[in-house]
Amino acid sequence: MTRTLDTASFTQAFDAIDALHRDDPQTVTIAGTDEPKELVYARRMSAWLEHIHPAPAELLRLAVRAQHLQRWLVPRTDYPEGRVGYLTWRRDQSRQAGDTTAALMRQAGYSTDDAERTSHIIRKQGLGRDDDVQALEDCACLVFLENYFADFSRTVERDHLIRIVQQTWRKMSPRAHELALALPMSDTSTALVKEALS
């Protein structure tokens, strides 16, 4: 299916999101070049969306691009250790990203309803019932498994890691499961995933 040309409002909002991503003080090295960490993450999210969705609408594309928007403004270290602290941090971060994205969209000419809808997707409200929220969650899980799981697995106790994989798997759609199982992973990561799913 061929996508229609992007609207001027979409282009303005998308570019404004990426401009904020470029302000990320943390960088990662990609092909020998230091790039803002969250801009790299956003590009990976968008790439997976193009892979799993035949023709994503503008609002979903903006939500996926902005999921971690200005995440450095809500540092995990400001919250207590443990699951409750983690969930509170994640909620606050997604609210901040959603509110900022909605403001950028209104500035670009989107209606308040469209801006709030995009914020709703970013906050993952309706996971399991809302196809757009599910698409964003699938992208996030696939980006994690493809790019961050191997390093993450070296920092977490094994039993806890198995539970994290199981929780991640439960949030994914059947299509995302297929794609995840086809990802190139190290032998160690593959064994961990298989153990979690057994």
mmCIF file of C-alpha atoms in Angstrom:
data_model
loop_
_atom_site.group_PDB
_atom_site.id
_atom_site.type_symbol
_atom_site.label_atom_id
_atom_site.label_comp_id
_atom_site.label_asym_id
_atom_site.label_seq_id
_atom_site.Cartn_x
_atom_site.Cartn_y
_atom_site.Cartn_z
ATOM 1 C CA MET A 1 0.000 0.000 0.000
ATOM 2 C CA THR A 2 1.382 3.423 -0.942
ATOM 3 C CA ARG A 3 1.289 6.082 1.727
ATOM 4 C CA THR A 4 -0.004 9.516 0.813
ATOM 5 C CA LEU A 5 2.434 12.397 1.022
ATOM 6 C CA ASP A 6 3.100 13.647 4.522
ATOM 7 C CA THR A 7 1.186 16.759 5.494
ATOM 8 C CA ALA A 8 2.983 19.990 6.352
ATOM 9 C CA SER A 9 1.786 19.597 9.942
ATOM 10 C CA PHE A 10 3.294 16.123 10.169
ATOM 11 C CA THR A 11 6.641 17.264 8.803
ATOM 12 C CA GLN A 12 6.778 20.205 11.226
ATOM 13 C CA ALA A 13 5.875 18.067 14.246
ATOM 14 C CA PHE A 14 8.231 15.246 13.247
ATOM 15 C CA ASP A 15 11.131 17.663 12.770
ATOM 16 C CA ALA A 16 10.366 19.355 16.104
ATOM 17 C CA ILE A 17 10.434 15.976 17.865
ATOM 18 C CA ASP A 18 13.798 15.126 16.341
ATOM 19 C CA ALA A 19 15.153 18.570 17.245
ATOM 20 C CA LEU A 20 14.440 17.758 20.900
ATOM 21 C CA HIS A 21 15.986 14.303 20.498
ATOM 22 C CA ARG A 22 19.187 16.002 19.308
ATOM 23 C CA ASP A 23 19.410 17.824 22.653
ATOM 24 C CA ASP A 24 19.978 14.532 24.493
ATOM 25 C CA PRO A 25 23.209 14.952 26.484
ATOM 26 C CA GLN A 26 23.894 11.205 26.271
ATOM 27 C CA THR A 27 25.398 9.851 23.080
ATOM 28 C CA VAL A 28 26.025 6.463 21.519
ATOM 29 C CA THR A 29 28.561 5.605 18.866
ATOM 30 C CA ILE A 30 27.046 4.420 15.584
ATOM 31 C CA ALA A 31 29.423 3.517 12.758
ATOM 32 C CA GLY A 32 32.167 5.561 14.398
ATOM 33 C CA THR A 33 30.010 8.663 14.947
ATOM 34 C CA ASP A 34 28.621 9.889 18.265
ATOM 35 C CA GLU A 35 24.880 10.492 18.020
ATOM 36 C CA PRO A 36 22.249 11.536 20.569
ATOM 37 C CA LYS A 37 21.055 8.409 22.361
ATOM 38 C CA GLU A 38 17.322 9.062 22.089
ATOM 39 C CA LEU A 39 17.530 10.103 18.443
ATOM 40 C CA VAL A 40 19.091 6.728 17.688
ATOM 41 C CA TYR A 41 16.329 5.035 19.685
ATOM 42 C CA ALA A 42 13.652 7.020 17.833
ATOM 43 C CA ARG A 43 15.058 6.011 14.459
ATOM 44 C CA ARG A 44 15.046 2.368 15.516
ATOM 45 C CA MET A 45 11.421 2.685 16.632
ATOM 46 C CA SER A 46 10.391 4.226 13.328
ATOM 47 C CA ALA A 47 12.232 1.548 11.371
ATOM 48 C CA TRP A 48 10.380 -1.229 13.198
ATOM 49 C CA LEU A 49 7.046 0.510 12.664
ATOM 50 C CA GLU A 50 7.661 0.591 8.922
ATOM 51 C CA HIS A 51 8.449 -3.131 9.116
ATOM 52 C CA ILE A 52 5.418 -4.285 11.106
ATOM 53 C CA HIS A 53 2.740 -1.896 9.836
ATOM 54 C CA PRO A 54 1.788 -1.728 6.121
ATOM 55 C CA ALA A 55 0.697 1.925 6.190
ATOM 56 C CA PRO A 56 0.988 3.608 9.595
ATOM 57 C CA ALA A 57 -1.049 6.772 9.986
ATOM 58 C CA GLU A 58 0.569 10.068 10.896
ATOM 59 C CA LEU A 59 -0.507 10.037 14.545
ATOM 60 C CA LEU A 60 0.964 6.583 15.134
ATOM 61 C CA ARG A 61 4.182 7.545 13.368
ATOM 62 C CA LEU A 62 4.542 10.606 15.604
ATOM 63 C CA ALA A 63 3.766 8.616 18.749
ATOM 64 C CA VAL A 64 6.351 5.968 17.894
ATOM 65 C CA ARG A 65 8.951 8.609 17.105
ATOM 66 C CA ALA A 66 8.313 10.445 20.377
ATOM 67 C CA GLN A 67 7.991 7.573 22.854
ATOM 68 C CA HIS A 68 11.218 8.499 24.686
ATOM 69 C CA LEU A 69 11.006 12.234 24.043
ATOM 70 C CA GLN A 70 13.288 14.131 26.454
ATOM 71 C CA ARG A 71 13.609 11.062 28.648
ATOM 72 C CA TRP A 72 16.709 12.555 30.250
ATOM 73 C CA LEU A 73 14.476 15.164 31.937
ATOM 74 C CA VAL A 74 12.909 12.369 34.030
ATOM 75 C CA PRO A 75 15.937 10.384 35.249
ATOM 76 C CA ARG A 76 15.374 6.911 36.644
ATOM 77 C CA THR A 77 17.769 7.727 39.487
ATOM 78 C CA ASP A 78 15.235 10.223 40.890
ATOM 79 C CA TYR A 79 12.925 7.318 41.764
ATOM 80 C CA PRO A 80 13.247 4.495 44.309
ATOM 81 C CA GLU A 81 14.709 1.159 43.326
ATOM 82 C CA GLY A 82 12.317 -1.718 42.724
ATOM 83 C CA ARG A 83 9.219 -2.338 40.666
ATOM 84 C CA VAL A 84 7.049 0.405 42.178
ATOM 85 C CA GLY A 85 9.752 3.014 41.588
ATOM 86 C CA TYR A 86 10.276 1.758 38.049
ATOM 87 C CA LEU A 87 6.574 1.835 37.176
ATOM 88 C CA THR A 88 6.178 5.318 38.649
ATOM 89 C CA TRP A 89 9.167 6.574 36.654
ATOM 90 C CA ARG A 90 7.873 4.989 33.458
ATOM 91 C CA ARG A 91 4.425 6.535 33.980
ATOM 92 C CA ASP A 92 5.882 9.992 34.612
ATOM 93 C CA GLN A 93 8.231 9.729 31.641
ATOM 94 C CA SER A 94 5.490 8.689 29.239
ATOM 95 C CA ARG A 95 3.218 11.461 30.523
ATOM 96 C CA GLN A 96 5.983 14.022 29.986
ATOM 97 C CA ALA A 97 6.692 12.697 26.478
ATOM 98 C CA GLY A 98 2.992 12.627 25.616
ATOM 99 C CA ASP A 99 2.330 16.159 26.873
ATOM 100 C CA THR A 100 5.353 17.594 25.059
ATOM 101 C CA THR A 101 4.450 15.819 21.821
ATOM 102 C CA ALA A 102 0.858 17.059 22.038
ATOM 103 C CA ALA A 103 2.112 20.641 22.471
ATOM 104 C CA LEU A 104 4.420 20.323 19.457
ATOM 105 C CA MET A 105 1.554 18.925 17.386
ATOM 106 C CA ARG A 106 -0.800 21.773 18.286
ATOM 107 C CA GLN A 107 1.938 24.250 17.348
ATOM 108 C CA ALA A 108 2.214 22.459 13.990
ATOM 109 C CA GLY A 109 -1.512 22.844 13.319
ATOM 110 C CA TYR A 110 -2.971 19.552 14.538
ATOM 111 C CA SER A 111 -6.315 19.602 16.331
ATOM 112 C CA THR A 112 -6.449 19.157 20.081
ATOM 113 C CA ASP A 113 -8.169 15.796 19.532
ATOM 114 C CA ASP A 114 -5.338 14.545 17.300
ATOM 115 C CA ALA A 115 -2.709 15.804 19.730
ATOM 116 C CA GLU A 116 -4.427 14.107 22.660
ATOM 117 C CA ARG A 117 -4.865 10.897 20.689
ATOM 118 C CA THR A 118 -1.120 10.788 20.020
ATOM 119 C CA SER A 119 -0.396 11.463 23.678
ATOM 120 C CA HIS A 120 -2.765 8.615 24.574
ATOM 121 C CA ILE A 121 -0.754 6.225 22.364
ATOM 122 C CA ILE A 122 2.542 7.345 23.899
ATOM 123 C CA ARG A 123 1.164 6.699 27.388
ATOM 124 C CA LYS A 124 0.175 3.193 26.194
ATOM 125 C CA GLN A 125 -3.368 3.581 27.419
ATOM 126 C CA GLY A 126 -5.422 0.661 26.142
ATOM 127 C CA LEU A 127 -2.651 -1.855 25.554
ATOM 128 C CA GLY A 128 -4.250 -5.072 24.325
ATOM 129 C CA ARG A 129 -7.380 -3.227 23.146
ATOM 130 C CA ASP A 130 -5.999 -0.421 20.978
ATOM 131 C CA ASP A 131 -4.225 -1.433 17.769
ATOM 132 C CA ASP A 132 -2.078 1.711 17.674
ATOM 133 C CA VAL A 133 -0.950 1.265 21.271
ATOM 134 C CA GLN A 134 -0.150 -2.368 20.501
ATOM 135 C CA ALA A 135 1.912 -1.326 17.470
ATOM 136 C CA LEU A 136 3.942 1.090 19.594
ATOM 137 C CA GLU A 137 4.471 -1.576 22.274
ATOM 138 C CA ASP A 138 5.560 -4.112 19.655
ATOM 139 C CA CYS A 139 8.105 -1.642 18.292
ATOM 140 C CA ALA A 140 9.451 -0.922 21.781
ATOM 141 C CA CYS A 141 9.812 -4.621 22.614
ATOM 142 C CA LEU A 142 11.506 -5.423 19.309
ATOM 143 C CA VAL A 143 13.908 -2.490 19.622
ATOM 144 C CA PHE A 144 14.796 -3.675 23.136
ATOM 145 C CA LEU A 145 15.350 -7.283 22.122
ATOM 146 C CA GLU A 146 17.336 -6.391 19.005
ATOM 147 C CA ASN A 147 19.539 -3.610 20.364
ATOM 148 C CA TYR A 148 19.636 -3.555 24.158
ATOM 149 C CA PHE A 149 18.826 -6.986 25.540
ATOM 150 C CA ALA A 150 22.336 -8.435 25.348
ATOM 151 C CA ASP A 151 23.915 -5.606 27.362
ATOM 152 C CA PHE A 152 20.963 -5.417 29.742
ATOM 153 C CA SER A 153 21.131 -9.136 30.460
ATOM 154 C CA ARG A 154 24.660 -8.745 31.844
ATOM 155 C CA THR A 155 23.442 -6.323 34.531
ATOM 156 C CA VAL A 156 20.444 -8.239 35.913
ATOM 157 C CA GLU A 157 20.230 -11.361 38.054
ATOM 158 C CA ARG A 158 19.195 -14.365 35.936
ATOM 159 C CA ASP A 159 15.852 -15.205 37.558
ATOM 160 C CA HIS A 160 14.805 -11.557 37.420
ATOM 161 C CA LEU A 161 15.869 -11.397 33.791
ATOM 162 C CA ILE A 162 13.742 -14.430 32.945
ATOM 163 C CA ARG A 163 10.720 -12.703 34.490
ATOM 164 C CA ILE A 164 11.424 -9.544 32.477
ATOM 165 C CA VAL A 165 11.516 -11.537 29.241
ATOM 166 C CA GLN A 166 8.255 -13.237 30.174
ATOM 167 C CA GLN A 167 6.601 -9.899 30.982
ATOM 168 C CA THR A 168 7.876 -8.416 27.732
ATOM 169 C CA TRP A 169 6.568 -11.384 25.767
ATOM 170 C CA ARG A 170 3.083 -11.064 27.273
ATOM 171 C CA LYS A 171 2.834 -7.477 26.017
ATOM 172 C CA MET A 172 3.674 -8.395 22.416
ATOM 173 C CA SER A 173 1.339 -9.374 19.590
ATOM 174 C CA PRO A 174 1.625 -12.766 17.834
ATOM 175 C CA ARG A 175 3.233 -11.025 14.830
ATOM 176 C CA ALA A 176 5.847 -9.419 17.088
ATOM 177 C CA HIS A 177 6.546 -12.829 18.622
ATOM 178 C CA GLU A 178 7.377 -14.188 15.163
ATOM 179 C CA LEU A 179 9.662 -11.267 14.411
ATOM 180 C CA ALA A 180 11.388 -11.516 17.786
ATOM 181 C CA LEU A 181 12.156 -15.199 17.334
ATOM 182 C CA ALA A 182 13.772 -14.409 13.983
ATOM 183 C CA LEU A 183 16.119 -11.760 15.406
ATOM 184 C CA PRO A 184 19.836 -12.508 15.238
ATOM 185 C CA MET A 185 20.915 -12.940 18.861
ATOM 186 C CA SER A 186 23.956 -14.256 20.639
ATOM 187 C CA ASP A 187 23.840 -17.833 21.871
ATOM 188 C CA THR A 188 23.517 -16.548 25.442
ATOM 189 C CA SER A 189 20.581 -14.259 24.623
ATOM 190 C CA THR A 190 18.856 -16.968 22.606
ATOM 191 C CA ALA A 191 19.201 -19.417 25.488
ATOM 192 C CA LEU A 192 17.736 -16.879 27.924
ATOM 193 C CA VAL A 193 14.730 -16.227 25.694
ATOM 194 C CA LYS A 194 14.129 -19.933 25.171
ATOM 195 C CA GLU A 195 14.335 -20.571 28.922
ATOM 196 C CA ALA A 196 11.886 -17.746 29.600
ATOM 197 C CA LEU A 197 9.394 -19.113 27.087
ATOM 198 C CA SER A 198 9.674 -22.766 28.084
#
